Coordinates of C-alpha atoms and ligand atoms in Angstrom, one line a residue:
M4 CA 25.0 -77.5 3.5
S5 CA 23.4 -80.4 3.9
L6 CA 19.8 -81.1 3.1
L7 CA 17.6 -84.0 4.3
V8 CA 14.6 -84.6 2.4
V9 CA 11.6 -86.9 3.6
G10 CA 9.0 -88.2 1.7
T11 CA 7.5 -90.8 -0.5
V12 CA 9.7 -93.1 -2.6
A13 CA 6.5 -95.0 -5.0
F14 CA 4.6 -96.2 -7.5
D15 CA 2.6 -94.0 -9.6
A16 CA 0.5 -94.9 -12.4
I17 CA -0.4 -91.8 -14.0
E18 CA -3.7 -90.8 -17.0
T19 CA -3.3 -87.9 -19.0
P20 CA -5.0 -86.8 -22.1
F21 CA -2.0 -87.5 -23.7
G22 CA -1.4 -91.1 -22.6
K23 CA -1.5 -93.6 -19.4
T24 CA 1.4 -95.3 -17.6
D25 CA 1.6 -98.3 -16.0
K26 CA 3.2 -98.6 -12.7
I27 CA 6.5 -96.3 -12.5
V28 CA 8.6 -94.2 -10.0
G29 CA 7.7 -91.6 -8.6
G30 CA 7.1 -89.9 -4.9
A31 CA 7.6 -87.0 -3.7
A32 CA 11.3 -87.4 -2.1
S33 CA 11.9 -88.9 -5.5
Y34 CA 11.4 -85.8 -7.0
I35 CA 12.8 -83.3 -4.5
A36 CA 15.6 -85.0 -4.1
L37 CA 16.2 -85.1 -8.1
A38 CA 15.5 -81.7 -8.5
S39 CA 17.7 -80.3 -5.6
S40 CA 20.5 -82.3 -6.8
Y41 CA 21.3 -79.5 -9.5
F42 CA 22.4 -77.5 -6.5
T43 CA 23.7 -79.3 -3.7
K44 CA 25.1 -83.0 -3.5
D45 CA 25.2 -83.2 0.0
I46 CA 21.4 -84.8 0.3
S47 CA 20.5 -87.5 2.5
L48 CA 17.1 -89.2 2.0
V49 CA 14.6 -90.8 4.6
S50 CA 11.6 -92.7 3.4
V51 CA 10.8 -96.1 2.8
V52 CA 9.9 -98.7 0.4
G53 CA 9.2 -102.5 -0.1
D54 CA 11.6 -105.0 -1.6
D55 CA 9.3 -104.7 -4.9
F56 CA 11.1 -101.5 -5.7
P57 CA 14.1 -101.1 -8.3
Q58 CA 17.5 -101.1 -7.6
E59 CA 17.9 -99.3 -10.3
F60 CA 16.1 -96.2 -9.5
M61 CA 17.7 -96.6 -6.2
N62 CA 21.0 -95.9 -7.9
T63 CA 19.9 -93.2 -9.8
L64 CA 19.3 -91.0 -7.1
K65 CA 23.0 -92.5 -5.0
N66 CA 24.2 -91.3 -8.8
H67 CA 22.2 -87.9 -7.8
G68 CA 24.3 -87.0 -4.7
A69 CA 21.3 -88.6 -2.7
N70 CA 22.8 -90.7 0.7
L71 CA 20.0 -93.5 0.9
D72 CA 21.4 -95.0 4.4
G73 CA 18.3 -93.7 5.5
L74 CA 16.1 -95.1 3.0
Q75 CA 14.4 -98.5 4.4
I76 CA 13.8 -101.4 2.4
K77 CA 10.9 -103.4 3.9
K78 CA 11.2 -107.3 3.0
G79 CA 8.0 -109.0 1.4
E80 CA 6.0 -105.5 1.7
K81 CA 5.0 -103.6 -1.0
S82 CA 5.9 -99.7 -1.9
F83 CA 3.7 -97.3 -1.6
F84 CA 1.3 -97.0 -4.4
W85 CA -0.6 -94.1 -6.1
S86 CA -2.5 -93.5 -9.2
G87 CA -4.2 -90.3 -10.1
R88 CA -6.1 -88.8 -13.5
Y89 CA -5.4 -85.6 -14.8
H90 CA -8.7 -83.0 -16.1
N91 CA -8.2 -81.5 -19.8
D92 CA -6.6 -78.8 -18.4
M93 CA -3.8 -80.4 -16.5
N94 CA -4.0 -78.2 -13.5
S95 CA -6.5 -80.7 -12.0
R96 CA -6.3 -84.1 -11.0
D97 CA -8.5 -86.8 -9.1
T98 CA -6.6 -89.5 -7.0
L99 CA -7.6 -92.5 -8.1
D100 CA -6.0 -95.1 -5.8
T101 CA -3.5 -94.5 -3.0
Q102 CA -2.5 -97.5 -1.4
L103 CA 0.0 -97.1 1.6
N104 CA 1.7 -100.4 2.1
V105 CA 5.0 -100.0 3.6
L106 CA 3.9 -96.5 4.8
A107 CA 1.1 -97.3 7.1
D108 CA 3.7 -98.4 9.9
F109 CA 6.8 -96.1 8.4
D110 CA 8.5 -94.7 11.6
P111 CA 11.4 -93.1 10.2
I112 CA 15.0 -93.4 11.3
V113 CA 17.3 -90.5 10.8
P114 CA 21.0 -91.3 10.0
E115 CA 23.1 -90.0 12.9
S116 CA 25.4 -88.3 10.4
S117 CA 21.7 -86.1 9.6
K118 CA 21.0 -85.3 12.6
N119 CA 22.1 -81.7 12.5
C120 CA 21.0 -81.3 9.1
E121 CA 21.2 -77.3 8.0
F122 CA 18.5 -77.6 5.8
L123 CA 15.4 -79.9 6.0
M124 CA 12.9 -80.7 3.5
L125 CA 9.8 -82.5 4.5
G126 CA 8.2 -83.7 1.7
N127 CA 4.5 -84.6 1.3
L128 CA 3.9 -87.4 4.1
M129 CA 1.6 -88.3 7.1
P130 CA 2.3 -85.6 9.6
N131 CA 2.7 -87.9 12.3
V132 CA 5.9 -88.8 10.4
Q133 CA 6.9 -85.7 9.6
Q134 CA 7.0 -84.8 13.4
K135 CA 8.8 -87.8 14.3
V136 CA 11.5 -86.9 12.2
L137 CA 11.6 -83.6 13.8
S138 CA 12.1 -85.4 16.9
Q139 CA 15.3 -87.0 16.1
L140 CA 17.1 -84.1 15.1
T141 CA 19.8 -83.0 17.5
A142 CA 19.6 -79.2 16.3
R143 CA 17.2 -76.8 14.9
P144 CA 17.7 -76.5 11.1
K145 CA 18.4 -73.3 9.5
L146 CA 15.5 -73.9 7.7
I147 CA 12.3 -76.2 7.5
V148 CA 10.3 -76.7 4.6
L149 CA 7.0 -78.6 4.9
D150 CA 5.0 -79.9 1.7
T151 CA 1.5 -81.6 2.4
M152 CA -1.7 -82.2 0.2
N153 CA -5.4 -83.1 0.5
F154 CA -5.3 -86.7 1.4
W155 CA -3.5 -85.9 4.7
M156 CA -6.0 -82.4 5.7
D157 CA -8.8 -85.4 5.0
I158 CA -7.6 -87.8 7.4
A159 CA -5.0 -86.2 9.8
M160 CA -5.9 -82.1 10.1
P161 CA -5.3 -81.7 14.0
E162 CA -1.8 -83.6 13.5
L163 CA -1.0 -81.2 10.1
L164 CA -1.5 -78.2 12.3
E165 CA 0.5 -79.5 15.2
T166 CA 3.1 -80.2 12.5
I167 CA 3.5 -76.9 10.8
K168 CA 3.5 -74.7 14.4
G169 CA 7.3 -74.7 14.4
I170 CA 8.1 -74.9 10.5
D171 CA 9.4 -72.4 8.4
V172 CA 8.2 -72.6 4.8
L173 CA 4.8 -74.2 3.9
T174 CA 4.1 -74.9 0.2
I175 CA 0.7 -76.0 -0.9
N176 CA -1.5 -75.5 -3.7
D177 CA -4.3 -72.9 -4.0
S178 CA -7.0 -75.4 -3.1
E179 CA -5.3 -76.5 -0.5
A180 CA -4.5 -73.1 0.7
R181 CA -8.5 -72.7 0.7
Q182 CA -9.3 -76.0 2.5
L183 CA -6.8 -75.1 5.5
S184 CA -8.0 -71.9 6.1
G185 CA -11.7 -72.1 5.2
E186 CA -10.8 -68.6 2.7
Y187 CA -11.4 -68.2 -0.8
S188 CA -9.7 -65.5 -1.2
L189 CA -5.8 -66.5 -1.3
V190 CA -4.6 -63.3 -0.1
K191 CA -7.0 -64.1 2.9
A192 CA -5.6 -67.6 3.3
A193 CA -2.6 -67.0 3.6
Q194 CA -2.9 -64.3 6.5
K195 CA -4.3 -66.9 8.2
I196 CA -2.1 -69.9 7.3
L197 CA 0.6 -67.8 8.3
A198 CA -1.3 -67.1 11.8
M199 CA -1.0 -71.1 12.1
G200 CA 2.6 -70.9 12.6
P201 CA 5.0 -71.0 9.2
K202 CA 6.9 -67.6 8.5
A203 CA 6.4 -68.0 4.8
L204 CA 4.0 -69.5 2.4
V205 CA 4.5 -70.6 -0.9
I206 CA 1.3 -70.9 -2.8
K207 CA 1.5 -73.1 -6.1
K208 CA -1.3 -72.6 -9.1
G209 CA 0.0 -74.9 -11.5
E210 CA 0.1 -73.4 -14.9
H211 CA -0.6 -70.1 -13.0
G212 CA 2.4 -70.1 -11.3
A213 CA 3.3 -69.4 -7.6
L214 CA 2.9 -67.0 -4.9
L215 CA 5.3 -66.4 -1.9
F216 CA 4.3 -64.9 1.0
N217 CA 5.0 -63.2 4.3
K218 CA 3.2 -61.3 7.0
E219 CA 4.1 -58.2 5.5
E220 CA 4.8 -59.2 1.7
V221 CA 3.9 -61.2 -1.3
F222 CA 5.8 -62.1 -4.5
F223 CA 4.9 -63.6 -7.7
A224 CA 6.4 -66.2 -9.8
P225 CA 4.9 -67.5 -13.1
A226 CA 4.9 -70.8 -14.4
L227 CA 6.8 -71.0 -18.1
P228 CA 4.1 -71.3 -20.7
L229 CA 5.2 -74.7 -22.4
E230 CA 3.8 -75.8 -25.7
D231 CA 3.2 -79.3 -24.0
V232 CA 2.7 -80.1 -20.8
F233 CA 2.6 -83.9 -20.8
D234 CA 2.3 -84.6 -17.0
P235 CA 2.3 -82.3 -14.2
T236 CA 2.9 -85.2 -11.3
G237 CA 5.7 -84.2 -9.2
A238 CA 5.6 -80.5 -10.5
G239 CA 4.9 -79.6 -6.8
D240 CA 8.0 -81.4 -5.4
S241 CA 10.2 -80.6 -8.2
F242 CA 9.4 -77.0 -7.2
A243 CA 10.2 -77.8 -3.6
G244 CA 13.2 -79.5 -4.6
G245 CA 14.6 -76.5 -6.3
F246 CA 13.3 -73.8 -3.9
I247 CA 14.7 -75.7 -0.8
G248 CA 17.9 -76.8 -3.1
Y249 CA 19.0 -73.2 -4.1
L250 CA 18.2 -71.9 -0.9
A251 CA 20.7 -74.7 0.6
K252 CA 23.3 -73.6 -2.3
T253 CA 23.4 -70.0 -1.0
K254 CA 22.7 -70.3 2.7
D255 CA 20.8 -66.9 2.4
I256 CA 17.2 -67.6 3.7
S257 CA 16.1 -63.7 3.6
F258 CA 12.7 -63.2 1.7
E259 CA 15.0 -61.5 -1.1
N260 CA 16.4 -64.8 -1.9
M261 CA 13.2 -67.2 -1.1
K262 CA 11.9 -64.5 -4.1
R263 CA 14.9 -66.2 -6.7
A264 CA 14.5 -69.7 -5.2
I265 CA 11.0 -69.7 -6.1
I266 CA 12.2 -69.2 -9.9
F267 CA 14.4 -71.9 -9.3
G268 CA 11.7 -73.6 -8.1
S269 CA 9.2 -73.1 -11.0
A270 CA 12.2 -74.1 -13.6
M271 CA 12.9 -77.2 -12.0
A272 CA 9.0 -77.9 -12.2
S273 CA 8.9 -77.0 -15.7
F274 CA 11.2 -79.6 -16.7
T275 CA 9.3 -82.1 -14.6
V276 CA 5.9 -81.9 -16.6
E277 CA 7.5 -82.2 -20.0
K278 CA 7.9 -86.0 -19.8
F279 CA 5.8 -88.7 -17.8
G280 CA 7.2 -89.3 -14.5
T281 CA 10.9 -88.7 -13.1
E282 CA 12.4 -88.6 -16.7
R283 CA 13.3 -85.5 -17.4
L284 CA 14.6 -84.8 -14.4
I285 CA 17.4 -87.7 -14.5
G286 CA 20.8 -86.5 -15.8
L287 CA 20.0 -82.3 -16.8
S288 CA 23.1 -80.6 -16.8
Q289 CA 24.0 -77.3 -15.6
K290 CA 23.5 -75.6 -19.0
D291 CA 20.2 -76.9 -19.4
V292 CA 19.3 -75.4 -15.8
D293 CA 21.0 -72.0 -16.7
E294 CA 18.9 -71.7 -20.5
R295 CA 15.7 -72.5 -18.3
V296 CA 16.2 -69.9 -15.8
Q297 CA 17.1 -67.6 -18.1
E298 CA 13.9 -67.9 -19.8
F299 CA 12.1 -67.0 -16.7
I300 CA 13.9 -64.0 -16.6
D301 CA 13.5 -63.1 -20.1
L302 CA 9.8 -63.4 -19.3
V303 CA 8.9 -61.4 -16.5
Q304 CA 11.6 -58.7 -17.1
F305 CA 10.1 -55.1 -18.3
D306 CA 11.6 -51.9 -18.5
I307 CA 9.1 -49.1 -17.1
S308 CA 9.9 -45.9 -15.7
L309 CA 7.7 -43.8 -13.3
V310 CA 8.6 -40.4 -13.6
Ligands
AMP28 P1 2.5 -84.1 -6.7 O1 2.5 -83.9 -8.0 O2 3.9 -82.7 -6.9 O3 2.0 -83.2 -5.9 O4 3.5 -84.9 -6.5 C1 3.0 -86.3 -6.9 C2 3.7 -87.3 -6.2 O5 3.4 -87.4 -4.6 C3 3.2 -88.7 -7.0 O6 4.9 -89.3 -7.3 C4 2.8 -89.5 -5.5 O7 3.9 -90.6 -5.3 C5 3.1 -89.3 -4.5 N1 2.0 -89.0 -3.5 C6 0.9 -89.0 -4.1 N2 0.0 -89.2 -2.8 C7 0.3 -89.1 -1.7 C8 0.0 -88.8 0.0 N3 -0.8 -89.1 0.1 N4 1.5 -89.2 0.4 C9 2.6 -89.0 -0.1 N5 3.0 -88.4 -1.4 C10 1.9 -88.8 -2.1

């Protein structure tokens, strides 16, 4: 059930109504790898950092089962840096700064042992890098999931459209779905996006949960109503990690199983937002994850008989 994770490993500086951090570790691939590690330990990570990146966090990723042979460390260069500020509703944020640094000329190298991975998570990155990863694989994975964001839609839309043509599942948030499709209605947006290539689409709506579409069906997963959302950074990536991790564990990529997978994804995202950065995703127990998933089951279970 090998899982290849591609995406940023980065420094973030975050401002929320609850506080502010200086540079802390983050990045899409970091969140994805940590979240998926609760479902599979056969994870391989492809990314790039500068030599300013802490060895300690790389050890944490390794301890969670991630093989870092595909993580390039560039001497004398700086890691990708992103900074964002959340609005009071915690659902929307402004990007304050994006410094590509090592990412600017990143040439991904997929380790030989991962070229036939069964599951591929193309985390948020420039679309042409996501494509370069696809072109190195020796066999088509059982499932390709791709996550992206408005930043790449703004500066690399043609490359993004080319990349999503051949994937299985696209995960984006509601405003990105509107930007990509030009439709305000999410139902219409979904149908337009599915016509672009992906077989299924997940639209993340922050505290309002997530929608899963294929051409015929739609399914909804709530977000857990939490007393305090401390920092939403990485929620989308943790969702993606839980989603693909569960699918990799169960090896079942049917729409029915994807419905379960978005609950597991939502559960992992609900942990992430409880603390700043990646902190809450480190060292959870199986019991923590099981109890959280049970809370989701309890939240939406109702007994109605239509006679
Ligand atoms: P999320 O909150 O799930 O959308 O992801 C937040 C993470 O995405 C942060 O840890 C950032 O380092 C990373 N990130 C922010 N902007 C970009 C970008 N343009 N490309 C790739 N990763 C990014």
